[in-house]
Amino acid sequence: MGPIRGNKKKRKIDLKVDIDNVFASGSSEEGGIDWWDEFSKRIAGSVSPSKGLDQFETIFKVSRKTFNYICSLVTEPMMTKSSNYLFLNGKSMSIKDQVALALRRLSSGDSLIGVANFFGTNHSTVSQVTWRFVEAIEEHGLHHLQWPSKEDEMSQIKSKFENMRGLPNCCGAIDSTHIMMLLSASDRSIDVWLDRKDNHSMILQTFISVFLQAIVDPDMRFRDIVTGWPGKMNEATVLQKSTFFDLAEKHERLNGPKLKLSEKAQLQEYIVGDSAFPLLPWLITPYQGRDLPETKSEFNKRHFATRLVAQRALARLKDMWKMIQGVMWRPDKHRLPRVILACCILHNIVIDMEDDAVDEMALSLTRQHDLGYRPEVCETADNNASLSREKLALYLSGRLPA
């Protein structure tokens, strides 16, 4: 499977959870409670609750409300296939058993065998159920990860960004991270997967904005992602291969109202990114160099504080879905982009559901998500973008001529 780019389709999000219809068999919310009672007895003593969390949230990293909503999303696609998954005692897995298994696999970082032992099944079942869940969450949950389609939604995003450190008309923040993987000796001959540290990885590039859905805005939602390109590629190259880049260059994205900075200066919609990205009319990067004038130095401080939300979102993504946090052992390179996408969708669902479990987790939101990688510098700079950045820096310092 090739790289995954941001979804262009516009879909309405419906967060209403119909608990009574979570199961194809018609189980009720009471039945869900019975399921947890039975499950918790099976794994009694296997997991100690984390501080501030009950055992359910410790195991699955989401609240029961969010768990039920996820079940409601994936029940139809997961139950339409005829496979009957079994525990070692011969009992069939319910849809909640399957969702629980997949969430545990994605969130714990445990091996297939470790998850299989935890649930009382075999490792091949863990692999098959997890993949079916990934397909289902992609098919029925992708509406949680899309670029804002309504003007009032984008206005809220821009307002939140401006409230951070004063950057006006900002629509998102972009950053990238690497998903590490360990390949077999035969695969290591495929140099294309070697990144700049000679590790095998895939690069995950993210467009971050603010509000209702998914890729990372001020609320740390992912709004657009690109994943699947080899880690040896740099951020600028991956960006140029993305659908977002094409749309922005055609003025089909970030094409909302321009902001009047003065009588002679206007500012179009834009996203912010670090120096690894090119300076473009719709992508503002910081000034480079040392001993910068006060106006430029102050701009860089504001710029950094604003784009920090992207780093935090990627750190949270890896903190919650630990399957992509460490080094993956011999993953299927063709399936890995879709696993990453599923984790990004789940990340957004947790935010959209206002999941209290996340607030209780000790997530290190300032921790580096890509340790060991040296920051790169892209020298590409559009002349008009340089002028726009200069006017914005002067505007923020109160020195822009009227």
XYZ file of C-alpha atoms in Angstrom:
402
model
C 0.000 0.000 0.000
C 1.284 3.479 -0.867
C 1.526 6.518 1.382
C -1.659 7.776 2.978
C -2.566 11.393 2.384
C -5.166 13.581 4.015
C -8.767 12.812 3.193
C -10.467 15.316 0.918
C -14.019 14.111 1.447
C -16.230 16.158 3.706
C -18.237 14.168 6.179
C -20.421 15.144 9.048
C -19.392 13.994 12.515
C -22.041 12.403 14.670
C -20.847 11.731 18.186
C -24.149 10.376 19.415
C -23.561 6.944 20.920
C -26.491 4.570 20.631
C -25.468 2.159 23.361
C -28.510 -0.054 22.827
C -27.336 -0.821 19.305
C -23.648 -1.396 19.938
C -24.032 -5.106 19.245
C -25.559 -6.674 16.196
C -27.193 -9.089 18.625
C -28.990 -6.215 20.353
C -27.111 -6.203 23.668
C -27.935 -3.317 25.985
C -25.748 -1.099 28.139
C -26.397 -3.505 30.979
C -24.981 -6.249 28.800
C -21.867 -4.142 28.333
C -21.426 -3.895 32.082
C -21.800 -7.670 32.363
C -19.092 -8.011 29.724
C -16.668 -5.893 31.742
C -17.477 -7.732 34.966
C -16.673 -11.045 33.304
C -13.582 -9.695 31.570
C -12.158 -8.040 34.683
C -12.442 -11.317 36.587
C -10.441 -13.098 33.881
C -7.573 -10.626 34.088
C -7.757 -9.960 37.834
C -4.322 -9.069 39.148
C -2.786 -8.702 35.675
C -2.857 -4.898 35.683
C -2.582 -2.414 38.539
C -4.655 0.746 37.978
C -2.608 3.851 37.235
C -2.935 6.849 39.505
C -6.291 8.557 38.954
C -7.604 5.850 36.627
C -9.805 2.839 37.208
C -8.782 -0.546 35.871
C -10.810 -0.173 32.662
C -9.063 3.066 31.704
C -5.667 1.670 32.677
C -6.076 -1.291 30.316
C -7.677 0.417 27.308
C -6.497 4.062 27.697
C -10.044 5.333 27.079
C -13.166 5.822 29.173
C -16.116 3.437 28.997
C -18.101 6.103 27.139
C -15.447 6.329 24.430
C -15.060 2.546 24.322
C -18.793 2.145 23.672
C -18.685 4.793 20.967
C -15.788 3.032 19.230
C -17.756 -0.228 19.400
C -20.717 1.507 17.766
C -18.472 2.679 14.919
C -16.884 -0.659 14.088
C -19.640 -3.176 14.879
C -21.144 -3.254 11.387
C -17.914 -3.710 9.377
C -16.386 -6.118 11.900
C -19.484 -8.311 12.204
C -20.249 -8.535 8.484
C -17.251 -10.800 7.910
C -17.790 -14.468 8.651
C -14.652 -15.226 10.691
C -15.360 -16.550 14.153
C -12.566 -15.666 16.567
C -12.133 -17.853 19.622
C -10.522 -17.800 23.034
C -8.357 -20.779 23.962
C -11.295 -22.252 25.898
C -13.331 -22.398 22.673
C -15.620 -19.474 23.490
C -16.389 -17.066 20.647
C -15.262 -13.469 20.924
C -17.991 -10.837 21.080
C -17.547 -7.505 19.311
C -16.513 -5.946 22.627
C -13.932 -8.685 23.143
C -12.499 -7.909 19.719
C -12.465 -4.139 20.221
C -10.895 -4.594 23.655
C -8.201 -6.838 22.204
C -7.397 -4.391 19.384
C -7.269 -1.376 21.699
C -4.992 -3.267 24.065
C -2.681 -4.226 21.199
C -2.476 -0.642 19.913
C -2.214 1.106 23.286
C -0.021 -1.200 25.365
C 2.916 -1.697 23.030
C 2.928 -5.371 24.079
C 3.897 -8.054 21.597
C 1.370 -10.280 19.841
C 2.232 -13.073 22.252
C 1.941 -10.766 25.264
C -1.534 -9.579 24.248
C -2.558 -13.155 23.386
C -1.545 -14.378 26.848
C -3.360 -11.463 28.477
C -6.631 -12.290 26.682
C -6.337 -16.057 26.632
C -6.111 -16.532 22.883
C -3.371 -17.168 20.324
C -1.130 -14.606 18.662
C -2.553 -15.171 15.163
C -6.004 -14.210 16.469
C -4.551 -11.027 17.959
C -3.017 -10.133 14.592
C -6.190 -10.865 12.616
C -8.562 -9.072 14.997
C -6.312 -6.016 15.236
C -6.106 -5.728 11.463
C -9.858 -6.112 11.074
C -10.311 -3.350 13.680
C -7.846 -1.083 11.836
C -9.809 -1.556 8.604
C -13.109 -0.880 10.378
C -11.952 2.272 12.171
C -10.566 3.603 8.889
C -13.802 2.811 7.051
C -16.226 4.222 9.632
C -14.127 6.684 11.624
C -12.339 8.742 8.984
C -14.850 11.571 9.415
C -13.033 12.303 12.681
C -9.943 13.324 10.706
C -10.640 16.002 8.141
C -9.840 19.597 7.303
C -12.467 22.061 8.606
C -15.161 22.563 5.992
C -17.203 25.300 7.664
C -16.199 28.941 7.989
C -17.309 29.247 11.616
C -15.233 26.195 12.544
C -12.131 27.664 10.919
C -12.805 31.012 12.600
C -12.748 29.304 15.982
C -9.487 27.598 15.119
C -7.881 30.884 14.080
C -9.162 32.586 17.210
C -7.672 29.885 19.442
C -4.311 30.108 17.712
C -4.296 33.890 18.061
C -5.118 33.583 21.750
C -2.023 31.416 22.227
C 0.670 33.937 21.340
C -0.981 36.463 19.067
C -0.450 34.995 15.580
C -3.515 36.133 13.571
C -5.183 34.183 10.759
C -3.212 31.023 11.606
C -5.034 27.815 10.665
C -2.708 25.058 11.838
C 0.744 23.794 12.790
C 2.791 21.208 10.937
C 5.391 18.835 12.313
C 6.711 15.341 11.587
C 7.865 12.290 13.481
C 9.320 8.871 12.731
C 7.728 5.495 13.443
C 10.609 3.144 14.115
C 10.694 -0.450 12.933
C 13.137 -3.340 13.045
C 13.281 -5.357 9.822
C 14.729 -8.785 9.113
C 18.265 -9.122 7.773
C 16.988 -9.665 4.247
C 14.869 -6.523 4.378
C 17.806 -4.396 5.500
C 19.158 -4.573 1.972
C 16.294 -2.319 0.953
C 18.087 0.966 1.622
C 15.036 3.045 0.769
C 13.668 2.429 4.272
C 16.830 3.626 6.003
C 16.333 7.060 7.535
C 18.923 9.740 8.260
C 20.090 7.760 11.328
C 20.298 4.501 9.332
C 17.186 3.267 11.160
C 14.252 1.788 9.314
C 11.294 4.063 9.767
C 8.289 5.642 8.137
C 7.788 9.347 8.387
C 4.489 10.664 9.746
C 3.784 14.227 8.665
C 0.975 16.105 10.245
C -1.044 19.250 9.558
C -2.335 20.648 12.763
C -5.089 23.102 13.225
C -7.681 23.599 15.798
C -11.214 22.335 16.727
C -13.591 19.534 15.912
C -11.892 16.720 14.145
C -8.598 15.251 13.488
C -4.945 16.011 12.961
C -3.686 18.656 15.313
C -5.066 22.064 15.810
C -4.920 24.086 19.025
C -6.879 21.264 20.643
C -4.271 18.781 19.361
C -6.581 17.254 16.766
C -5.019 15.906 13.606
C -6.570 17.695 10.643
C -4.559 16.218 7.797
C -1.853 13.568 7.730
C 0.569 12.070 5.306
C 2.141 8.743 6.248
C 3.899 5.864 4.597
C 6.892 7.573 3.005
C 10.322 6.155 3.932
C 12.090 7.875 6.822
C 15.109 8.863 4.729
C 12.973 11.514 3.045
C 13.045 14.972 4.582
C 10.086 17.019 5.735
C 10.077 19.364 2.742
C 10.013 16.508 0.237
C 7.202 14.685 2.021
C 5.218 17.924 2.164
C 5.605 18.473 -1.565
C 4.239 14.990 -2.247
C 1.130 15.575 -0.157
C -2.406 16.355 -1.259
C -2.395 19.301 1.145
C 0.527 20.880 -0.720
C -1.247 20.505 -4.061
C -4.462 22.029 -2.723
C -2.670 24.936 -1.072
C -0.649 25.680 -4.200
C -3.872 25.719 -6.233
C -5.473 28.080 -3.687
C -8.048 25.423 -2.873
C -6.928 25.281 0.761
C -5.994 28.121 3.126
C -7.966 30.337 0.779
C -10.260 31.994 3.316
C -10.577 35.719 4.030
C -7.354 37.723 4.174
C -6.648 39.682 7.334
C -6.014 43.398 7.032
C -2.848 44.250 8.968
C -2.729 47.868 7.778
C -3.981 49.992 4.924
C -1.377 48.481 2.625
C -0.794 45.046 4.135
C -2.941 41.922 4.110
C -2.234 38.445 5.476
C -3.650 35.286 3.935
C -4.505 32.137 5.877
C -1.447 30.022 6.712
C 0.006 27.256 8.838
C 3.223 27.388 10.864
C 6.126 24.981 10.783
C 9.757 24.806 11.857
C 12.834 25.465 9.710
C 12.728 21.987 8.168
C 9.890 23.232 5.965
C 10.048 25.741 3.101
C 8.882 29.312 3.641
C 5.782 29.660 1.467
C 2.919 32.162 1.266
C 0.727 29.673 3.147
C 3.455 28.151 5.382
C 5.321 30.520 7.668
C 8.588 29.354 9.184
C 10.821 31.102 11.756
C 13.727 33.402 11.021
C 17.079 31.624 10.880
C 20.344 32.717 12.403
C 21.629 34.057 15.710
C 21.657 37.550 17.215
C 18.457 38.459 15.437
C 16.947 41.938 15.835
C 14.326 42.246 18.573
C 11.430 42.223 16.106
C 12.540 38.947 14.536
C 13.549 37.363 17.839
C 10.173 38.156 19.368
C 8.434 36.762 16.275
C 10.374 33.497 16.615
C 9.320 33.159 20.257
C 5.669 33.581 19.345
C 6.053 31.250 16.385
C 7.672 28.520 18.488
C 5.038 28.743 21.231
C 2.298 28.424 18.610
C 3.709 25.460 16.710
C 4.495 23.646 19.968
C 0.948 22.265 19.831
C 2.033 20.038 16.940
C 4.884 18.551 18.964
C 2.543 17.966 21.865
C -0.012 16.233 19.667
C 2.595 13.852 18.256
C 3.941 13.172 21.753
C 0.425 12.389 22.956
C -0.220 10.156 19.950
C 2.819 8.033 20.798
C 2.115 8.139 24.532
C -1.390 6.741 24.088
C -0.824 4.336 21.207
C 2.433 2.742 22.214
C 2.438 0.274 19.334
C 3.909 3.135 17.247
C 5.962 4.670 20.061
C 8.965 2.370 20.256
C 10.638 0.134 17.725
C 8.190 -2.115 15.889
C 9.514 -5.608 15.280
C 9.213 -6.653 11.642
C 5.911 -4.934 10.868
C 4.105 -5.324 7.569
C 5.367 -2.230 5.733
C 2.284 -2.225 3.534
C -0.100 -2.256 6.499
C 1.830 0.069 8.774
C 0.538 3.330 7.199
C -3.034 2.219 7.901
C -2.166 1.278 11.486
C -0.726 4.785 11.938
C -3.863 6.291 10.397
C -6.077 4.266 12.746
C -4.097 5.534 15.747
C -4.520 9.115 14.516
C -8.278 8.605 14.156
C -8.482 7.122 17.660
C -6.447 10.067 18.960
C -9.074 12.432 17.546
C -12.013 10.379 18.752
C -10.695 10.630 22.301
C -10.540 14.430 21.939
C -13.950 14.651 20.253
C -15.516 12.565 23.014
C -13.960 14.870 25.644
C -12.585 11.752 27.279
C -11.789 12.354 30.950
C -9.387 9.407 30.947
C -6.896 11.394 28.895
C -7.006 14.303 31.347
C -6.131 11.902 34.144
C -3.223 10.316 32.313
C 0.265 11.493 33.117
C 1.046 12.403 29.521
C 4.289 14.256 29.006
C 3.072 16.870 26.564
C 6.406 18.635 26.262
C 8.460 15.461 25.762
C 10.277 15.072 22.464
C 8.550 12.633 20.116
C 11.537 12.218 17.802
C 14.601 11.986 20.037
C 17.983 11.710 18.378
C 17.051 13.346 15.091
C 18.951 16.498 14.251
C 16.800 19.420 13.134
C 17.094 20.082 9.433
C 17.016 23.444 7.691
C 15.236 23.996 4.391
C 16.714 26.888 2.440
C 13.713 27.300 0.149
C 12.036 30.678 0.689
C 9.402 32.322 -1.487
C 10.026 36.059 -1.911
C 6.408 37.030 -1.319
C 6.330 34.802 1.756
C 9.424 36.555 3.119
C 7.691 39.916 2.725
C 4.534 38.609 4.409
C 6.545 37.249 7.344
C 8.329 40.594 7.693
C 5.019 42.472 7.782
C 3.617 40.010 10.317
C 6.685 40.402 12.554
C 6.353 44.191 12.424
C 2.615 43.960 13.076
C 3.168 41.810 16.186
C 5.767 44.266 17.478
C 3.481 47.242 16.844
C 5.909 48.712 14.315
C 4.032 48.100 11.060
C 3.402 51.434 9.316
C -0.295 52.276 9.025
